[in-house]
Coordinates of C-alpha atoms in Angstrom, one line a residue:
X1 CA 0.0 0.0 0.0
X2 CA 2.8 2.3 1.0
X3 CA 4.2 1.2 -2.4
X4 CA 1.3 2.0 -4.5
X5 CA 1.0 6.1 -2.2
X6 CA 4.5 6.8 -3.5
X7 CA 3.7 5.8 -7.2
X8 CA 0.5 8.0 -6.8
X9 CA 2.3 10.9 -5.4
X10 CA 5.3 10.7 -8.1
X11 CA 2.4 10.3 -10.5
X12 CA 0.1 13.5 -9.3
X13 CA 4.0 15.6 -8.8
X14 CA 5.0 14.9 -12.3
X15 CA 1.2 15.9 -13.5
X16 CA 1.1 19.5 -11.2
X17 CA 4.7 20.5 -12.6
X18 CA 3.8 19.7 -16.6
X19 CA 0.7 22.4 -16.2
X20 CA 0.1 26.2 -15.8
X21 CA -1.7 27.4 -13.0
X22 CA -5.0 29.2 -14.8
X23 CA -5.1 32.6 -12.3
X24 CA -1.2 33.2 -13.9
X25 CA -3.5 34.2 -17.0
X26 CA -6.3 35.6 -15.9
X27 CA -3.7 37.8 -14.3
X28 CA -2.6 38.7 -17.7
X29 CA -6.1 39.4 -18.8
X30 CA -6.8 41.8 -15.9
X31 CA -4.5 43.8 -17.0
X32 CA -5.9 47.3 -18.5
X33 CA -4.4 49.1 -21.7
X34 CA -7.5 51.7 -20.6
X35 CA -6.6 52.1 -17.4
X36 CA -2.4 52.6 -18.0
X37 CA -3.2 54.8 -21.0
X38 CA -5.5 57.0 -18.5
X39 CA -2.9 56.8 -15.7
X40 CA 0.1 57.9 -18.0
X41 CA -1.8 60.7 -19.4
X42 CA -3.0 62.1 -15.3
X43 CA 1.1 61.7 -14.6
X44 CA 2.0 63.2 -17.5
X45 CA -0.2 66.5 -17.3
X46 CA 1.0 66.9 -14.0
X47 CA 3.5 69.2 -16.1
X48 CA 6.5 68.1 -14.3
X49 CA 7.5 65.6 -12.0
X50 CA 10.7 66.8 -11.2
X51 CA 12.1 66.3 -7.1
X52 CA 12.5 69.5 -7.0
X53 CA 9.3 71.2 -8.7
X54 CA 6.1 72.4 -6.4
X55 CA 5.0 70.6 -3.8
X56 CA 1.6 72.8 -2.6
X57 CA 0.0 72.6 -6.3
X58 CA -3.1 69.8 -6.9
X59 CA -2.1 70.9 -10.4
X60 CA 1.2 70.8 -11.0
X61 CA 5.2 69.5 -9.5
X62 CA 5.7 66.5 -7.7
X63 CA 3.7 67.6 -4.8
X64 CA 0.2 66.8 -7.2
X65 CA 1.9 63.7 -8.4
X66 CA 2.4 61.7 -5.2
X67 CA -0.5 62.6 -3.6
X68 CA -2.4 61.8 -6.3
X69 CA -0.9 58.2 -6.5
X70 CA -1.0 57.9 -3.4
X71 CA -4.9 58.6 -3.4
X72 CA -5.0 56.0 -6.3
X73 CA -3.2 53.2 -4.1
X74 CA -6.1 54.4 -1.6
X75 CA -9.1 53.7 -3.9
X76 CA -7.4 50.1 -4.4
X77 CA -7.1 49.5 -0.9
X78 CA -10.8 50.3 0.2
X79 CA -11.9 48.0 -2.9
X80 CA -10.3 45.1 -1.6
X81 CA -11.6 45.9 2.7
X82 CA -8.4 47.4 3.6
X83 CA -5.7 45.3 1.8
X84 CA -3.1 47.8 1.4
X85 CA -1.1 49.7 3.9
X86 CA -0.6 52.9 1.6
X87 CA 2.1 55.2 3.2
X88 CA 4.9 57.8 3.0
X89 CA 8.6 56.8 3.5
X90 CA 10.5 60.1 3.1
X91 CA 14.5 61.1 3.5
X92 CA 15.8 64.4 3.7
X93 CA 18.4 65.5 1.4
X94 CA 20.6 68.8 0.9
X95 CA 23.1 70.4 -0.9
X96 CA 25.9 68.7 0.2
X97 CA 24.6 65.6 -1.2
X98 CA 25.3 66.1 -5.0
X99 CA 25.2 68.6 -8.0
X100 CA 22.5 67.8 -8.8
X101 CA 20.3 68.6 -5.3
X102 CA 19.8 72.5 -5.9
X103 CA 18.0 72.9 -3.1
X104 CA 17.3 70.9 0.5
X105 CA 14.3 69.0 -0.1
X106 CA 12.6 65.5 1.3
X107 CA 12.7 63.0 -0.8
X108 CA 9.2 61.2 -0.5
X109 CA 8.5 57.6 -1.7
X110 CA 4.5 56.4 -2.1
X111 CA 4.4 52.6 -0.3
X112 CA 1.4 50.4 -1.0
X113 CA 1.9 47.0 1.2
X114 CA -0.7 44.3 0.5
X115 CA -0.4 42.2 3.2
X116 CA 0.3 38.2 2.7
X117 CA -1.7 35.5 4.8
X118 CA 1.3 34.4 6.3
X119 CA 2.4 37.0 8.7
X120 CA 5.5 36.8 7.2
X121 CA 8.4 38.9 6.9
X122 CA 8.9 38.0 3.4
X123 CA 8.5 40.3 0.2
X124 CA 8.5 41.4 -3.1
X125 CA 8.6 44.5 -4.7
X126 CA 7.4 46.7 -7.7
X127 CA 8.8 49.9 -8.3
X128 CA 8.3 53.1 -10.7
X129 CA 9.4 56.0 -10.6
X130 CA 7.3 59.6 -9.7
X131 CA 9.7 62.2 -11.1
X132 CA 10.9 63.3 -13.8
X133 CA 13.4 65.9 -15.8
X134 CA 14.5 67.6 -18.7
X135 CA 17.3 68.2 -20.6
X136 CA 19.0 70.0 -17.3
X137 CA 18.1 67.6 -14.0
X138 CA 17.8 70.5 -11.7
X139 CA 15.6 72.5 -13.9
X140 CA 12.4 72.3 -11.5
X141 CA 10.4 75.1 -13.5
X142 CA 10.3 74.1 -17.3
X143 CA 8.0 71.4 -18.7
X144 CA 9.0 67.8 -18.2
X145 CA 6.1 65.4 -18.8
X146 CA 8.1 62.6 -18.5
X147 CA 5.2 60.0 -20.1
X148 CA 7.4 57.3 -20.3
X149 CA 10.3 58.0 -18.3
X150 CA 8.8 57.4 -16.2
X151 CA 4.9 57.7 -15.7
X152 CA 4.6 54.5 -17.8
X153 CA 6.6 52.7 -15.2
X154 CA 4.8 54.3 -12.3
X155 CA 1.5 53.7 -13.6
X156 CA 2.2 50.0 -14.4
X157 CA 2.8 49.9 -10.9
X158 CA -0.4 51.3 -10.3
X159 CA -2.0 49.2 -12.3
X160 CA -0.3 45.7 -10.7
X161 CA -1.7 47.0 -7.4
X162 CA -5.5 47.0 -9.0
X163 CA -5.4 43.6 -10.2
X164 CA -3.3 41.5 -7.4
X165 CA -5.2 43.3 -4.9
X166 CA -8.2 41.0 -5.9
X167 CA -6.3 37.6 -5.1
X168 CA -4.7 36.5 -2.0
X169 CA -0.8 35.6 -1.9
X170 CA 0.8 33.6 0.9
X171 CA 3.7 36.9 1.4
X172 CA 3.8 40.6 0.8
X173 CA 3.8 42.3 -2.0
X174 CA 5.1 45.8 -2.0
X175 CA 3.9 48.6 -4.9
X176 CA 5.9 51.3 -4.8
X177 CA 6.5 54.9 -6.2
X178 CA 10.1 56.4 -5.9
X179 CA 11.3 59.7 -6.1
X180 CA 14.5 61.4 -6.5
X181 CA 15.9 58.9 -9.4
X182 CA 17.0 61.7 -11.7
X183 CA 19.1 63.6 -9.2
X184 CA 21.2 60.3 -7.8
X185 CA 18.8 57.6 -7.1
X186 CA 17.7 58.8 -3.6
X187 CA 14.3 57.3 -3.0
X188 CA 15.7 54.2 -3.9
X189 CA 18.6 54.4 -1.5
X190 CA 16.2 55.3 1.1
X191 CA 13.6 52.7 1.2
X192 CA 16.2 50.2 0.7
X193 CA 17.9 51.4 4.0
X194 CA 14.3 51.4 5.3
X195 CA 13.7 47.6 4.2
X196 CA 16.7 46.8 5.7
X197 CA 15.9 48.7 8.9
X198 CA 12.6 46.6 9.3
X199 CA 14.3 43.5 8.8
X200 CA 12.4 42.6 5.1
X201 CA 13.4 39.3 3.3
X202 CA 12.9 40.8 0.2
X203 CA 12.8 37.8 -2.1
X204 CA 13.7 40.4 -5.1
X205 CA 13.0 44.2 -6.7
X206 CA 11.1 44.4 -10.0
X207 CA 12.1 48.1 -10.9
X208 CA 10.4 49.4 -13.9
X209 CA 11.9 52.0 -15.4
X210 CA 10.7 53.4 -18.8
X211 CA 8.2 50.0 -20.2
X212 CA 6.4 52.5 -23.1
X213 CA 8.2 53.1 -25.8
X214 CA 8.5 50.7 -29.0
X215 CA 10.1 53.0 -31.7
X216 CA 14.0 53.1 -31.2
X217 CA 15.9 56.2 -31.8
X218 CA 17.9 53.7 -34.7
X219 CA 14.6 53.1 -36.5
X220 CA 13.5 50.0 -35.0
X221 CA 10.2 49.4 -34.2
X222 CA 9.7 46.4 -32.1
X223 CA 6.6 45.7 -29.4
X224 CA 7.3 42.3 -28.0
X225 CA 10.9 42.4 -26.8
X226 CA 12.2 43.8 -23.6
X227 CA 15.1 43.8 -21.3
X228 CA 15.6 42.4 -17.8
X229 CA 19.0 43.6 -16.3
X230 CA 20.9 42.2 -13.7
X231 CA 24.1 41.9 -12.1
X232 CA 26.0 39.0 -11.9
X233 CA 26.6 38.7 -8.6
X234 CA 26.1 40.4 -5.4
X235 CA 28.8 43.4 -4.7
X236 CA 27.8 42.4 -1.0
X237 CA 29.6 38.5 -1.0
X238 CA 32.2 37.7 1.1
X239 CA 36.2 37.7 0.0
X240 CA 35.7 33.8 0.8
X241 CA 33.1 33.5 -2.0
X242 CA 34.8 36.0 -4.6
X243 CA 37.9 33.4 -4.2
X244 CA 35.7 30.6 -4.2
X245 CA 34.4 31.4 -7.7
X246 CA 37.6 30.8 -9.0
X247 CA 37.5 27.1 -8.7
X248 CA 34.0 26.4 -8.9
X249 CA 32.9 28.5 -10.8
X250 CA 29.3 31.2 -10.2
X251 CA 30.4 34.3 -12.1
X252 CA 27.0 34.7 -13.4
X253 CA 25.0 33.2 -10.6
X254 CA 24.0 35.9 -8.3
X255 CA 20.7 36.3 -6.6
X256 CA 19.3 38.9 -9.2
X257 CA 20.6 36.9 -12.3
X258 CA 18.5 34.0 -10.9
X259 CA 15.6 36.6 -10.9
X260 CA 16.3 37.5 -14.1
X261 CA 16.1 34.2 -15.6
X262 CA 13.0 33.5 -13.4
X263 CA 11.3 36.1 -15.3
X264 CA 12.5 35.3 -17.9
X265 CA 11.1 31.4 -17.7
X266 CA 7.8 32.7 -16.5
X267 CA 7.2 35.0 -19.1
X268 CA 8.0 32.5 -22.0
X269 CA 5.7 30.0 -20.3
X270 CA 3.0 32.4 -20.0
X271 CA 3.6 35.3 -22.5
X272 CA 4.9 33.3 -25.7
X273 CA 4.3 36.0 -27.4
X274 CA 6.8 38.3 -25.9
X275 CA 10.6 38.2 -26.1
X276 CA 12.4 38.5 -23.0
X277 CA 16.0 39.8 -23.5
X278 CA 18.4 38.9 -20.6
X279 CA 21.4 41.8 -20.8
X280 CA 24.2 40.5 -18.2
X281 CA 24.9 44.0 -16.5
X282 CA 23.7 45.4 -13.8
X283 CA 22.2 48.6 -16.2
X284 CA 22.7 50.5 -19.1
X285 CA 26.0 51.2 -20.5
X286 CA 27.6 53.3 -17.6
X287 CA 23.8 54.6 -16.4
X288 CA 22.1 53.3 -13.3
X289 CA 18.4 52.9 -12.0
X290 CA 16.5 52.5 -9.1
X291 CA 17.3 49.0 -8.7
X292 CA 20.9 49.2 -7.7
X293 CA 20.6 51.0 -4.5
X294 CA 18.6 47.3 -3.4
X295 CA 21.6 45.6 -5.0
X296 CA 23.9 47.6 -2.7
X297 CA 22.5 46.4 0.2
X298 CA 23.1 42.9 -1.2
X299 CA 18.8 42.3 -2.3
X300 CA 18.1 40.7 -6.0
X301 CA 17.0 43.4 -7.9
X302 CA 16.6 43.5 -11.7
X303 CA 15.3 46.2 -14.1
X304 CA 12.8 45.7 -16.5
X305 CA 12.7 48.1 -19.7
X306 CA 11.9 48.5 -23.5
X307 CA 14.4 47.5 -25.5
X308 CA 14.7 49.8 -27.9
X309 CA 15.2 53.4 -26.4
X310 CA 14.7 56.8 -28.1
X311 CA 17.2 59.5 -26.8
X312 CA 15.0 62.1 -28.4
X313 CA 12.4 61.8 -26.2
X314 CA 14.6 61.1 -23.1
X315 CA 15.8 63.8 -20.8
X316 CA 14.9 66.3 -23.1
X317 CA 13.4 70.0 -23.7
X318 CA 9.7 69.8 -25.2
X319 CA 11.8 71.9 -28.4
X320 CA 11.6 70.7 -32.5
X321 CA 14.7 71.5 -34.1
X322 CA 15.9 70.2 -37.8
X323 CA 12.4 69.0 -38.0
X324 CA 13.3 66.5 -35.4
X325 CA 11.0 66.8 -32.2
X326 CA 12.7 66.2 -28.7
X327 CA 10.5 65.4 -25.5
X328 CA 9.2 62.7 -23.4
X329 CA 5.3 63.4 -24.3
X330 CA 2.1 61.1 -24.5
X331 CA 2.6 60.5 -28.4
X332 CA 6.4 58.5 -27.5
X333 CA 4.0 56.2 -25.6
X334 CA 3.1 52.7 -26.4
X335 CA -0.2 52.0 -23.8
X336 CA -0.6 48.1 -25.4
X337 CA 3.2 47.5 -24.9
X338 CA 3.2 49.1 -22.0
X339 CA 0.3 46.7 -20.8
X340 CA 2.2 43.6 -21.7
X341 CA 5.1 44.5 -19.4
X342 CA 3.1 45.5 -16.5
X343 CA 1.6 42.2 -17.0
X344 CA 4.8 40.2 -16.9
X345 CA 5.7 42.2 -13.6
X346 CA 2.0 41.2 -12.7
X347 CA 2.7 37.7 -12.9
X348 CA 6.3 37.3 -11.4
X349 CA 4.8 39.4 -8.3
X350 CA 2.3 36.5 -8.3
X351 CA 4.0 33.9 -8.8
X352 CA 6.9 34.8 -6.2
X353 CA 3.9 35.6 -3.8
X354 CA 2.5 32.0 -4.2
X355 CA 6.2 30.7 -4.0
X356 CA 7.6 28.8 -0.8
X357 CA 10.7 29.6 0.1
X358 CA 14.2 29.1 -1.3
X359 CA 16.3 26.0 -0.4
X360 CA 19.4 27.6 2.4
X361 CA 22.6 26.7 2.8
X362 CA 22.9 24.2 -0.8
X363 CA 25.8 22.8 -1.0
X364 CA 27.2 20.5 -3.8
X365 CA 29.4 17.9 -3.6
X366 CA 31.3 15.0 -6.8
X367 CA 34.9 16.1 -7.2
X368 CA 36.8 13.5 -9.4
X369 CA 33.4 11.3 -9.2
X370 CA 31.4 10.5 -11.6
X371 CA 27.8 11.8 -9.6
X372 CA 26.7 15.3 -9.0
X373 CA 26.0 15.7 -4.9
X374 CA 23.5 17.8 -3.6
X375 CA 22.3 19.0 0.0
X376 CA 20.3 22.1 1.3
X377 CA 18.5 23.1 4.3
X378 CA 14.7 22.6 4.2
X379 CA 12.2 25.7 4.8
X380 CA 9.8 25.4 7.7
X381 CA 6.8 25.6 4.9
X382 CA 3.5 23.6 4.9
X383 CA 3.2 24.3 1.0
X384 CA 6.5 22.7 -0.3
X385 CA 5.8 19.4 -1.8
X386 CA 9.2 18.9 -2.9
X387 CA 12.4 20.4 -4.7
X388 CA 13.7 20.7 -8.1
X389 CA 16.9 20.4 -9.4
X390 CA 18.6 22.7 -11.8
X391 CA 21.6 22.2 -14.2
X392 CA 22.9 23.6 -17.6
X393 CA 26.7 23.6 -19.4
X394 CA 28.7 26.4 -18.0
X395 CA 28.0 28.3 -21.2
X396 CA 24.4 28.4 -21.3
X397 CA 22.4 31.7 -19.8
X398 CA 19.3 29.9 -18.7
X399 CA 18.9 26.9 -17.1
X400 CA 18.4 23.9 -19.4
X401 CA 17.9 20.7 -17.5
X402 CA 15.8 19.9 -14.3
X403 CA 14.6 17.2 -12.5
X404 CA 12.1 17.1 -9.5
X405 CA 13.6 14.7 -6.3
X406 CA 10.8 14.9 -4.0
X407 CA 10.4 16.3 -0.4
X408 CA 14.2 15.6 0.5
X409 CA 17.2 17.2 1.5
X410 CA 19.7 15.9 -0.7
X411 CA 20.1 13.8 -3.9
X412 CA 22.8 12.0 -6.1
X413 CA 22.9 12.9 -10.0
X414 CA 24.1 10.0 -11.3
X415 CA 25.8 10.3 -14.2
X416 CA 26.0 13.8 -14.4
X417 CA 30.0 15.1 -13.9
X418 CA 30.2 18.1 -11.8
X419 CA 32.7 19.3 -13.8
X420 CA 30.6 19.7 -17.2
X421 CA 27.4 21.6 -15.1
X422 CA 26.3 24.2 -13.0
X423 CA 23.8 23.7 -10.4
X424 CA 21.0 25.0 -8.3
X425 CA 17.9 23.5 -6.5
X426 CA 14.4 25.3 -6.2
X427 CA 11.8 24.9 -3.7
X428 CA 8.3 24.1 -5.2
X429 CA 4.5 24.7 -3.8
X430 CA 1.8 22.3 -3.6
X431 CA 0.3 25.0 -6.3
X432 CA 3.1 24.0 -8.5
X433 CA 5.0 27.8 -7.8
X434 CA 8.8 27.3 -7.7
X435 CA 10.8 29.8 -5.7
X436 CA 14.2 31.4 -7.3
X437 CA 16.6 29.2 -7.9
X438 CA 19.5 29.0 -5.5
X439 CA 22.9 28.4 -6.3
X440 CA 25.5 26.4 -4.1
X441 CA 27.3 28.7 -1.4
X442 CA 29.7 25.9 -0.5
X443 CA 30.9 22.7 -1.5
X444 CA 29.9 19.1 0.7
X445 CA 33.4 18.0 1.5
X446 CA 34.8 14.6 1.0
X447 CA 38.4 13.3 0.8
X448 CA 40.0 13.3 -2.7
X449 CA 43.0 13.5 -4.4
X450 CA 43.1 16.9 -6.1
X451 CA 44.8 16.1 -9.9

């Protein structure tokens, strides 16, 4: 009888991790092109959003702006009986801080926490940003719209809130508006601290920054692919770990490169449509965003962006010059595209949310053997059924090859050299929701003679 319960189980495992899970799409169909579009535009004719612009104006400056998404993460909250704690976090700044601070000036983030079941102090964040610029960053007077840098990554934040706010998620799930990105990434350095402060386990940052635009500045016109950056590993590891690397190898196996290429699996299994572009740097070429501050303090954090930018309608005077017209208005603005990126930040929130924990402490083990070891530390979850190994040729970006081993601790590979792989193990939820994948941290040691 035991026998036949074990054949069963294998059976029902094998049969929950070969489907979808249907509320991953009706996610996806939730998702409002009317409601972004409407959202961009309110952002947008807010005139500007700069850090520095008026803060008594319902009409206009930054003042306007956060109250008013902070009104919106309100409306949200009382729909679903009080499901979100919607607050200010705010840091003061001066002069002293950078050129580009013109004036002292608090720097005030928008926080909308829906609450998981769990009690838990696990979560997972969505960020936008709420100001914006022109062609000179401390030019608080002048028009800067900013309708896709950044009110279409704000107001996909927005948007996330409206439709996960209807389900219920086992951990927290953070919406959030920053400020201060433009002028040295100061909201994000604050709530970071602040995360840190109240002792979050942030299981990783989605920062959206700039998810509207389709029309490159090179020509290119392209609406399904988009970028997810990351960097390789954490600038936070230990001197042991950086040495370690160097015989077993992890260059590119970081916490938020294991977000990325969880996004990047969800989105193909749930989004064929769209093309996911992993970029192996932490941003831009020699620019940053509002991610990295959360990577400082040693959290995943990705970024999440169009792939094809347009520098004439970035950081630039509403001007027309040679025929050519320069600005960051409505018309630069994508609202479908923009949709289908909220959405796959819609569904990783999700999907994280329903996720049990990550495997600690894995360690692998099958120097000059001809098995792959593996050992971790189990969660203290109700909702793990089991865990799932990960491997793929030291060449390969994304993991290739997988395997699930059951409600264990450890497993043998057999047949499958250490030497040709690398590794990682996943928990995974009775719902079928796998958690990030971990890589090894240290090796299981055995006697051998090193050759």
């Amino acid at each position: 009888m035991k026998k036949l319960y074990v054949i069963v189980l294998v059976i029902f495992s094998q049969f929950i991790f070969s489907q979808t899970d249907p509320r991953i799409y009706e996610i996806i169909e939730a998702v409002s092109t009317k409601r972004i579009e409407s959202d961009i535009r309110t952002l947008a004719n807010f005139g500007t959003r700069n850090t520095f612009s008026d803060t008594i104006s319902n009409k206009r400056g930054i003042g306007a702006a956060r109250r008013w998404i902070k009104s919106e993460f309100e409306k949200v909250s009382k729909e679903c009986s009080n499901c979100l704690d919607v607050f200010y976090q705010k840091d003061f700044v001066t002069t002293n801080d950078g050129e580009r601070v013109p004036k002292d000036t608090w720097i005030v983030n928008v926080v909308a926490v829906q609450k998981g079941t769990k009690n838990s102090n696990r979560y997972v964040i969505m960020t936008g940003d709420i100001d914006s610029r022109n062609s000179d960053p401390i030019d608080f007077t002048k028009d800067a719209p900013g309708a896709n840098d950044n009110a279409s990554g704000m107001a996909g934040t927005i948007e996330a809130a409206r439709v996960l706010s209807k389900y219920k998620f086992d951990y927290n799930i953070v919406y959030l508006g920053l400020s201060g990105e433009e002028q040295g990434l100061f909201g994000g350095k604050g709530f970071a601290e602040y995360a840190k402060k109240q002792g979050w386990d942030i299981i990783g940052v989605l920062n959206n920054d700039m998810i509207g635009n389709i029309e490159g500045v090179d020509g290119v016109i392209d609406n399904r692919t988009f970028r997810i950056f990351s960097e390789p590993t954490p600038i936070t590891e230990s001197e042991r770990n950086r040495n370690n690397r160097r015989f077993y190898g992890g260059e590119v196996d970081g916490n938020s490169r294991q977000l990325a290429r969880y996004i990047h699996k969800l989105t193909t299994t749930y989004m064929p449509e769209m093309n996911p572009m992993l970029v192996y740097r932490l941003d831009r070429f020699g620019r940053g965003g509002h991610h990295r501050p959360f990577n400082d303090l040693g959290f995943a954090g990705i970024r999440i962006m169009e792939a094809h930018e347009n520098y004439n309608r970035q950081h630039q005077d509403l001007r027309v010059e040679n025929g050519i017209k320069y600005g960051d208005v409505i018309e630069g603005v994508n609202f479908e595209y923009a949709n289908k990126l909220t959405a796959v930040n819609a569904i990783t929130l999700a999907s994280l949310a329903w996720a049990t924990p990550e495997p600690k402490n894995v360690r692998i083990g099958g120097i000059v053997e001809p098995n792959t070891k593996l050992r971790w530390e189990k969660p203290n979850d109700e909702n793990i059924i089991g865990y799932k190994i990960y491997w793929r040729l030291t060449t390969s970006p994304q993991w290739e090859f997988s395997r699930f081993v059951g409600d264990v601790d450890n497993f043998e590979l057999k047949g499958i050299v250490i030497d040709n792989y690398y590794f990682g193990v996943a928990s995974v939820s009775k719902s079928g929701h796998e958690s990030v994948v971990v890589f090894p941290n240290d090796i299981i040691r055995t006697t051998f003679k090193r050759k």
